[in-house]
Amino acid sequence: KVSSGEYLQYKLMASALVSDTQDLFGIPDRLRKISNSTNVFRRFTTIESEIANVSNCVMPPENWPTFGKIELRNYTMRYREDLDPALNHINLTINPGEKIGIVGRTGAGKSSLTKALFRLIHNTSGSIFIDDVDISTIDIRNLRPRMGIIPQESTMLSSALRVDLDPLNEFTLEDMWAALIKCNLASLIVPKPKTTKRASADDIDACSDSDSDSEDESTGISLTEKEKKTQWKSASLLRRVLIYALGDMPRSKTESESSQLSILDKHVRGNSGALSSGQQQLFSLCRLLMRKRKIIILDEATADMDLQTDHNIHKLIHSEFKECTVITIAHRLETVMNSDRIIVLEKGKVVEIGPPKELITKGGYFADLVKDNDFGQ
Ligand SMILES: Nc1ncnc2c1ncn2[C@@H]1O[C@H](COP(=O)(O)OP(=O)(O)OP(=O)(O)O)[C@@H](O)[C@H]1O
């Protein structure tokens, strides 16, 4: 016969035993995780520093690159001694301000070319000159920030949008908002108005395509009060964003700035709670618009966007970076058809180069790619 007190004691002991046993089963899993983390940590601490021989480096002029001319002189690189060259004796000159499309089938060497420009890989022989400076003579800390890139996989920091856009605190609020609006990202970051609907987020984005100060009916704005309508009409694009976000016009400059800041201080998430890769690439474009480098590289930058967004982004890039050298690596045919010249790579070699229409008419590698509509698929 067991008393209720004894029964309770047994029950507690039994559940403690079960829970301890369960913990015991979890130990191998936890050990595995610790071991993985230790390996990653060890790998990071033993990575060889890229910054070597800084004392022998040449300091490029402050505004370098000024023109954006790129020359590859007999450039060869391989990932490992026992592998074929990924870029093989490449001789190539890209002129200042040229819009270049790089195409080729999978494994042709397109991304390796980007890596070579940023010195993420080392040459086996030959050199790359940017505005007549041999890039192998420059400290990478002076080389990499001088060019702009939207890589295949964009990265968003897990922090406030402001930090993500401007980690070094170099830009004004106006710079950030102007870039966000140009990239049609306002609707993603501006919170929904708490009060009466005054304008849709799309209206704000639509403003970026036109002269904001003269626009009214075309944006479809439906203000409730006459006075507010007048305010809206005379407001700058930036203030319209705030009217939308706050449901009211900020009264003072300080109030306006703190409202703009508070929106940018939030962590941005898409509708599903996370940003799509296409949206992340739009944020990369924002960073690029703020920084304005003379050489821009788009490595499959619009691959995750629909065709219409891809088209709009390239229109924006062509107008915003008119004076810059823009190199676009793309699998998608339409993306590079407006380039000044196309460079076709095949097994690490330049096999064809010229304006897209000429290459199609001539027949050859590019024409074949167009015919296959393959572009590495
Ligand atoms: N990290 C690496 N280690 C070894 N070989 C590599 C590495 N990265 C690329 N390669 C090889 O170098 C060659 C060129 O690759 P690269 O990525 O430049 O081609 P790609 O034209 O960009 O291809 P894709 O269209 O698939 O992106 C390929 O043969 C590839 O297998």
Coordinates of C-alpha atoms and ligand atoms in Angstrom, one line a residue:
K1 CA 0.0 0.0 0.0
V2 CA 1.4 3.4 -1.0
S3 CA 0.5 6.7 0.6
S4 CA -0.3 9.7 -1.5
G5 CA 2.9 11.5 -0.2
E6 CA 5.0 8.5 -1.3
Y7 CA 3.2 8.3 -4.6
L8 CA 4.0 12.0 -5.3
Q9 CA 7.6 11.4 -4.3
Y10 CA 8.0 8.5 -6.7
K11 CA 6.3 10.5 -9.5
L12 CA 8.7 13.4 -9.0
M13 CA 11.7 11.0 -9.0
A14 CA 10.5 9.2 -12.1
S15 CA 10.0 12.4 -14.1
A16 CA 13.4 13.7 -12.9
L17 CA 15.0 10.4 -14.1
V18 CA 13.2 10.7 -17.5
S19 CA 14.3 14.2 -18.0
D20 CA 17.9 13.4 -17.0
T21 CA 17.9 10.5 -19.4
Q22 CA 16.6 12.7 -22.2
D23 CA 19.4 15.2 -21.5
L24 CA 21.8 12.4 -21.8
F25 CA 20.5 11.5 -25.3
G26 CA 21.0 15.1 -26.3
I27 CA 24.7 15.2 -25.3
P28 CA 26.1 13.8 -28.6
D29 CA 24.1 16.4 -30.6
R30 CA 25.4 19.2 -28.4
L31 CA 28.9 17.9 -28.6
R32 CA 28.7 17.8 -32.4
K33 CA 27.5 21.5 -32.4
I34 CA 30.3 22.6 -30.1
S35 CA 32.8 20.7 -32.3
N36 CA 31.5 22.4 -35.5
S37 CA 31.7 25.8 -33.9
T38 CA 35.2 25.1 -32.6
N39 CA 36.2 24.1 -36.2
V40 CA 34.8 27.2 -37.7
F41 CA 36.5 29.3 -35.0
R42 CA 39.8 27.6 -35.6
R43 CA 39.5 28.0 -39.3
F44 CA 38.8 31.8 -38.9
T45 CA 41.7 32.3 -36.6
T46 CA 44.2 30.5 -38.9
I47 CA 43.1 32.2 -42.1
E48 CA 46.2 33.9 -43.6
S49 CA 45.9 37.7 -43.6
E50 CA 45.3 39.2 -47.0
I51 CA 47.1 42.3 -45.9
A52 CA 50.7 41.6 -46.4
N53 CA 53.7 43.7 -47.6
V54 CA 51.7 46.9 -47.0
S55 CA 55.0 48.8 -46.9
N56 CA 55.7 48.0 -50.6
C57 CA 52.3 49.2 -51.7
V58 CA 51.6 52.1 -53.9
M59 CA 49.1 54.6 -52.6
P60 CA 46.6 55.5 -55.4
P61 CA 45.5 59.1 -55.9
E62 CA 42.6 60.1 -53.6
N63 CA 40.1 60.2 -56.4
W64 CA 41.4 57.1 -58.2
P65 CA 39.9 55.6 -60.4
T66 CA 39.1 58.9 -62.1
F67 CA 38.2 57.6 -65.5
G68 CA 37.3 54.0 -65.1
K69 CA 39.6 52.4 -67.7
I70 CA 40.3 48.7 -67.1
E71 CA 43.0 46.8 -68.9
L72 CA 43.9 43.1 -68.5
R73 CA 47.3 42.3 -69.9
N74 CA 47.9 38.7 -70.6
Y75 CA 46.1 37.9 -67.3
T76 CA 46.0 34.3 -66.2
M77 CA 44.8 32.7 -63.0
R78 CA 44.0 29.3 -61.7
Y79 CA 42.4 28.3 -58.4
R80 CA 44.9 25.5 -57.8
E81 CA 48.2 24.3 -59.4
D82 CA 46.6 21.1 -60.6
L83 CA 43.5 22.9 -62.2
D84 CA 43.2 24.4 -65.6
P85 CA 43.3 28.2 -65.7
A86 CA 39.9 29.8 -64.9
L87 CA 41.1 32.9 -66.8
N88 CA 43.6 32.1 -69.5
H89 CA 45.9 34.8 -71.1
I90 CA 43.2 37.5 -71.2
N91 CA 44.0 40.7 -73.1
L92 CA 41.3 43.2 -72.8
T93 CA 40.7 46.9 -72.6
I94 CA 37.4 48.4 -71.2
N95 CA 37.2 52.1 -72.0
P96 CA 36.1 54.8 -69.5
G97 CA 32.3 55.0 -69.2
E98 CA 31.7 51.8 -71.3
K99 CA 28.8 49.6 -70.5
I100 CA 30.0 46.0 -70.8
G101 CA 28.0 42.8 -70.7
I102 CA 30.0 39.6 -69.8
V103 CA 28.4 36.4 -71.0
G104 CA 29.4 32.8 -71.4
R105 CA 28.2 29.4 -70.4
T106 CA 28.4 28.0 -66.9
G107 CA 32.0 27.8 -65.8
A108 CA 33.3 30.1 -68.5
G109 CA 35.1 32.4 -66.0
K110 CA 32.7 35.3 -65.6
S111 CA 32.7 35.4 -61.8
S112 CA 36.4 34.7 -61.7
L113 CA 36.9 38.0 -63.7
T114 CA 35.0 39.9 -60.9
K115 CA 37.2 38.2 -58.2
A116 CA 40.3 39.1 -60.2
L117 CA 39.3 42.8 -60.3
F118 CA 38.8 42.8 -56.5
R119 CA 41.9 40.7 -56.0
L120 CA 40.0 38.0 -54.2
I121 CA 42.2 35.6 -56.2
H122 CA 45.8 35.9 -57.2
N123 CA 47.1 36.0 -60.7
T124 CA 49.4 33.3 -62.0
S125 CA 50.8 35.7 -64.6
G126 CA 49.9 39.0 -66.3
S127 CA 48.4 42.0 -64.7
I128 CA 45.3 44.2 -64.4
F129 CA 45.6 48.0 -64.7
I130 CA 42.9 50.4 -63.6
D131 CA 43.5 53.9 -64.9
D132 CA 47.1 52.9 -65.6
V133 CA 47.7 51.7 -62.0
D134 CA 48.7 48.0 -61.6
I135 CA 46.2 46.8 -59.0
S136 CA 48.6 44.2 -57.6
T137 CA 50.7 47.1 -56.3
I138 CA 47.8 48.6 -54.2
D139 CA 46.9 47.6 -50.7
I140 CA 43.5 45.8 -51.0
R141 CA 42.1 48.2 -48.4
N142 CA 42.7 51.0 -50.9
L143 CA 41.6 48.9 -53.9
R144 CA 38.3 47.2 -52.9
P145 CA 36.4 50.2 -51.6
R146 CA 37.2 52.2 -54.7
M147 CA 34.9 50.1 -56.9
G148 CA 31.2 49.3 -56.5
I149 CA 29.6 45.8 -56.7
I150 CA 26.3 44.1 -56.4
P151 CA 27.3 40.5 -55.9
Q152 CA 25.4 37.4 -56.7
E153 CA 24.4 37.1 -53.0
S154 CA 23.7 40.3 -51.3
T155 CA 24.1 40.6 -47.5
M156 CA 21.9 42.5 -45.1
L157 CA 23.3 43.0 -41.6
S158 CA 20.9 42.1 -38.8
S159 CA 20.7 45.6 -37.6
A160 CA 18.9 48.9 -38.2
L161 CA 18.5 49.8 -41.8
R162 CA 20.5 53.0 -41.3
V163 CA 23.5 51.0 -40.1
D164 CA 23.1 48.6 -43.0
L165 CA 23.0 51.4 -45.5
D166 CA 25.7 53.5 -44.0
P167 CA 27.8 51.6 -41.4
L168 CA 30.5 54.2 -41.3
N169 CA 28.1 57.1 -40.9
E170 CA 29.2 58.9 -44.0
F171 CA 25.9 60.0 -45.5
T172 CA 23.1 62.4 -44.8
L173 CA 19.5 61.3 -44.2
E174 CA 18.6 62.9 -47.6
D175 CA 21.2 60.7 -49.3
M176 CA 19.7 57.6 -47.8
W177 CA 16.1 58.5 -48.5
A178 CA 16.9 59.6 -52.0
A179 CA 18.5 56.3 -52.8
L180 CA 15.7 54.3 -51.1
I181 CA 13.1 56.1 -53.1
K182 CA 15.0 55.7 -56.4
C183 CA 15.2 51.9 -55.7
N184 CA 11.4 51.8 -55.0
L185 CA 12.0 50.6 -51.5
A186 CA 10.1 53.3 -49.7
S187 CA 6.9 51.2 -49.6
L188 CA 8.9 48.4 -47.9
I189 CA 10.3 50.5 -45.1
V190 CA 7.8 53.2 -44.4
P191 CA 5.2 51.9 -41.9
K192 CA 1.5 51.9 -42.7
P193 CA -0.2 55.2 -41.6
K194 CA -2.0 54.9 -38.3
T195 CA -4.7 57.5 -39.3
T196 CA -6.7 58.3 -42.4
K197 CA -5.2 57.1 -45.6
R198 CA -3.5 59.9 -47.3
A199 CA -1.3 58.3 -50.0
S200 CA -0.4 54.7 -50.8
A201 CA 3.2 53.6 -50.5
D202 CA 3.1 53.0 -54.2
D203 CA 2.3 56.7 -54.6
I204 CA 5.5 57.5 -52.8
D205 CA 7.5 55.2 -55.0
A206 CA 5.8 56.5 -58.1
C207 CA 7.0 60.0 -57.1
S208 CA 10.6 58.9 -57.8
D209 CA 9.9 58.6 -61.5
S210 CA 8.8 62.2 -61.9
D211 CA 9.2 65.8 -60.8
S212 CA 7.9 65.5 -57.2
D213 CA 7.1 69.1 -56.6
S214 CA 4.8 69.6 -59.6
E215 CA 3.0 66.3 -59.2
D216 CA -0.4 65.9 -57.6
E217 CA -3.4 64.2 -59.4
S218 CA -1.1 61.7 -61.2
T219 CA -0.1 60.1 -57.9
G220 CA -3.6 59.4 -57.0
I221 CA -3.3 61.2 -53.6
S222 CA -6.6 61.6 -51.8
L223 CA -6.1 64.0 -48.9
T224 CA -9.0 64.5 -46.6
E225 CA -8.5 68.2 -45.8
K226 CA -7.9 71.0 -48.2
E227 CA -5.1 72.4 -46.1
K228 CA -3.3 69.1 -46.0
K229 CA -3.7 68.9 -49.8
T230 CA -1.9 72.2 -50.2
Q231 CA 0.9 71.1 -47.8
W232 CA 1.3 67.9 -49.8
K233 CA 1.5 69.7 -53.1
S234 CA 4.2 72.0 -51.9
A235 CA 6.1 69.2 -50.0
S236 CA 9.3 67.7 -51.2
L237 CA 9.5 64.1 -52.0
L238 CA 11.2 63.4 -48.7
R239 CA 8.5 65.2 -46.7
R240 CA 5.8 63.3 -48.6
V241 CA 7.3 60.1 -47.3
L242 CA 7.0 61.5 -43.8
I243 CA 3.4 62.6 -44.3
Y244 CA 2.6 59.1 -45.4
A245 CA 4.5 57.5 -42.5
L246 CA 3.3 59.7 -39.7
G247 CA -0.1 60.7 -41.1
D248 CA 0.9 64.3 -40.6
M249 CA 3.4 66.9 -41.6
P250 CA 6.3 67.2 -39.1
R251 CA 6.2 70.7 -37.6
S252 CA 9.9 71.4 -37.3
K253 CA 13.2 70.4 -38.9
T254 CA 14.3 68.5 -35.7
E255 CA 11.0 66.7 -35.6
S256 CA 11.3 65.9 -39.3
E257 CA 14.8 64.5 -38.9
S258 CA 14.0 62.5 -35.8
S259 CA 11.0 60.9 -37.7
Q260 CA 13.2 60.0 -40.6
L261 CA 15.8 58.6 -38.3
S262 CA 13.2 56.5 -36.3
I263 CA 12.0 54.9 -39.6
L264 CA 15.6 54.1 -40.6
D265 CA 16.4 52.8 -37.1
K266 CA 14.1 49.9 -37.5
H267 CA 15.1 46.5 -38.8
V268 CA 13.5 46.0 -42.2
R269 CA 11.5 42.9 -43.0
G270 CA 9.5 41.9 -46.0
N271 CA 5.9 40.8 -46.0
S272 CA 6.9 37.3 -45.1
G273 CA 9.1 38.4 -42.2
A274 CA 12.3 38.2 -44.2
L275 CA 13.5 40.0 -47.3
S276 CA 13.6 38.1 -50.6
S277 CA 17.0 37.9 -52.3
G278 CA 15.7 40.3 -55.0
Q279 CA 14.8 42.9 -52.2
Q280 CA 18.3 42.4 -50.6
Q281 CA 19.9 43.1 -54.0
L282 CA 17.8 46.3 -54.2
F283 CA 19.3 47.4 -50.9
S284 CA 22.8 46.7 -52.4
L285 CA 21.8 49.0 -55.3
C286 CA 20.9 51.6 -52.7
R287 CA 24.3 51.5 -51.2
L288 CA 25.8 51.8 -54.6
L289 CA 23.7 54.8 -55.5
M290 CA 24.9 56.5 -52.3
R291 CA 28.5 55.8 -53.0
K292 CA 28.9 56.5 -56.7
R293 CA 32.0 54.8 -57.8
K294 CA 33.6 55.2 -61.2
I295 CA 33.6 51.4 -61.8
I296 CA 30.5 49.3 -61.0
I297 CA 30.3 45.6 -61.3
L298 CA 26.9 43.8 -61.3
D299 CA 27.5 40.1 -60.9
E300 CA 24.1 38.5 -61.6
A301 CA 22.7 41.5 -59.7
T302 CA 19.2 41.2 -61.0
A303 CA 19.1 37.4 -61.4
D304 CA 16.5 37.1 -58.6
M305 CA 14.2 39.8 -59.9
D306 CA 11.4 39.6 -62.3
L307 CA 12.0 40.8 -65.9
Q308 CA 10.2 44.1 -65.4
T309 CA 12.2 45.0 -62.2
D310 CA 15.4 43.9 -63.9
H311 CA 14.5 46.3 -66.8
N312 CA 13.7 49.2 -64.4
I313 CA 16.9 48.6 -62.4
H314 CA 19.1 48.7 -65.5
K315 CA 17.3 51.8 -66.7
L316 CA 18.1 53.4 -63.3
I317 CA 21.7 52.2 -63.4
H318 CA 22.2 53.5 -67.0
S319 CA 20.9 57.0 -66.0
E320 CA 22.6 57.2 -62.5
F321 CA 25.9 55.8 -63.7
K322 CA 26.0 57.4 -67.1
E323 CA 29.6 58.5 -66.6
C324 CA 30.8 55.3 -65.0
T325 CA 32.2 52.1 -66.4
V326 CA 29.6 49.4 -65.7
I327 CA 30.4 45.7 -66.1
T328 CA 27.3 43.5 -66.0
I329 CA 27.6 39.7 -65.7
A330 CA 24.4 38.1 -66.6
H331 CA 22.8 34.8 -67.6
R332 CA 19.7 36.5 -68.7
L333 CA 19.9 37.7 -72.3
E334 CA 17.8 40.8 -72.0
T335 CA 19.9 42.2 -69.2
V336 CA 23.0 42.9 -71.4
M337 CA 21.4 43.7 -74.7
N338 CA 21.7 47.5 -74.1
S339 CA 25.5 47.2 -73.4
D340 CA 28.0 49.1 -75.6
R341 CA 29.9 45.9 -76.0
I342 CA 29.6 42.2 -75.1
I343 CA 32.5 40.1 -74.0
V344 CA 32.0 36.4 -74.5
L345 CA 34.1 34.1 -72.3
E346 CA 34.6 30.4 -73.0
K347 CA 36.8 28.2 -70.9
G348 CA 38.5 31.2 -69.4
K349 CA 39.3 32.9 -72.7
V350 CA 37.8 35.9 -74.5
V351 CA 36.4 34.3 -77.6
E352 CA 34.3 37.2 -78.9
I353 CA 33.9 40.9 -78.3
G354 CA 31.7 43.6 -79.9
P355 CA 28.4 45.5 -79.8
P356 CA 25.5 43.0 -79.3
K357 CA 23.7 43.6 -82.5
E358 CA 26.9 43.3 -84.6
L359 CA 27.7 40.0 -82.9
I360 CA 24.3 38.6 -83.6
T361 CA 24.5 39.6 -87.2
K362 CA 28.0 38.2 -87.6
G363 CA 27.0 34.8 -86.2
G364 CA 29.3 33.1 -83.7
Y365 CA 29.5 32.4 -80.0
F366 CA 27.1 35.2 -78.9
A367 CA 24.7 34.5 -81.7
D368 CA 24.7 30.8 -80.7
L369 CA 23.9 31.8 -77.1
V370 CA 21.1 34.0 -78.3
K371 CA 19.8 31.2 -80.5
D372 CA 19.9 28.7 -77.7
N373 CA 18.6 31.4 -75.3
D374 CA 20.9 29.4 -73.1
F375 CA 23.1 31.8 -71.2
G376 CA 24.4 29.1 -69.0
Q377 CA 21.1 27.6 -68.0
Ligands
LIG1 N1 36.8 28.2 -55.6 C1 37.1 27.5 -56.7 N2 38.0 26.5 -56.6 C2 38.3 25.8 -57.7 N3 37.8 26.0 -58.9 C3 36.9 27.0 -59.1 C4 36.5 27.8 -58.0 N4 35.6 28.7 -58.4 C5 35.4 28.5 -59.7 N5 36.2 27.5 -60.1 C6 36.3 27.0 -61.5 O1 36.8 28.0 -62.3 C7 36.1 28.0 -63.6 C8 35.4 29.3 -63.8 O2 34.4 29.5 -62.8 P1 33.5 30.8 -62.7 O3 32.7 30.7 -61.4 O4 34.3 32.0 -62.9 O5 32.5 30.6 -64.0 P2 31.2 31.4 -64.3 O6 31.3 31.7 -65.8 O7 31.0 32.5 -63.4 O8 30.1 30.3 -64.1 P3 28.6 30.4 -63.6 O9 27.9 31.0 -64.8 O10 28.2 29.1 -63.3 O11 28.5 31.4 -62.5 C9 35.2 26.8 -63.5 O12 35.8 25.7 -64.2 C10 35.0 26.5 -62.1 O13 34.8 25.1 -61.9

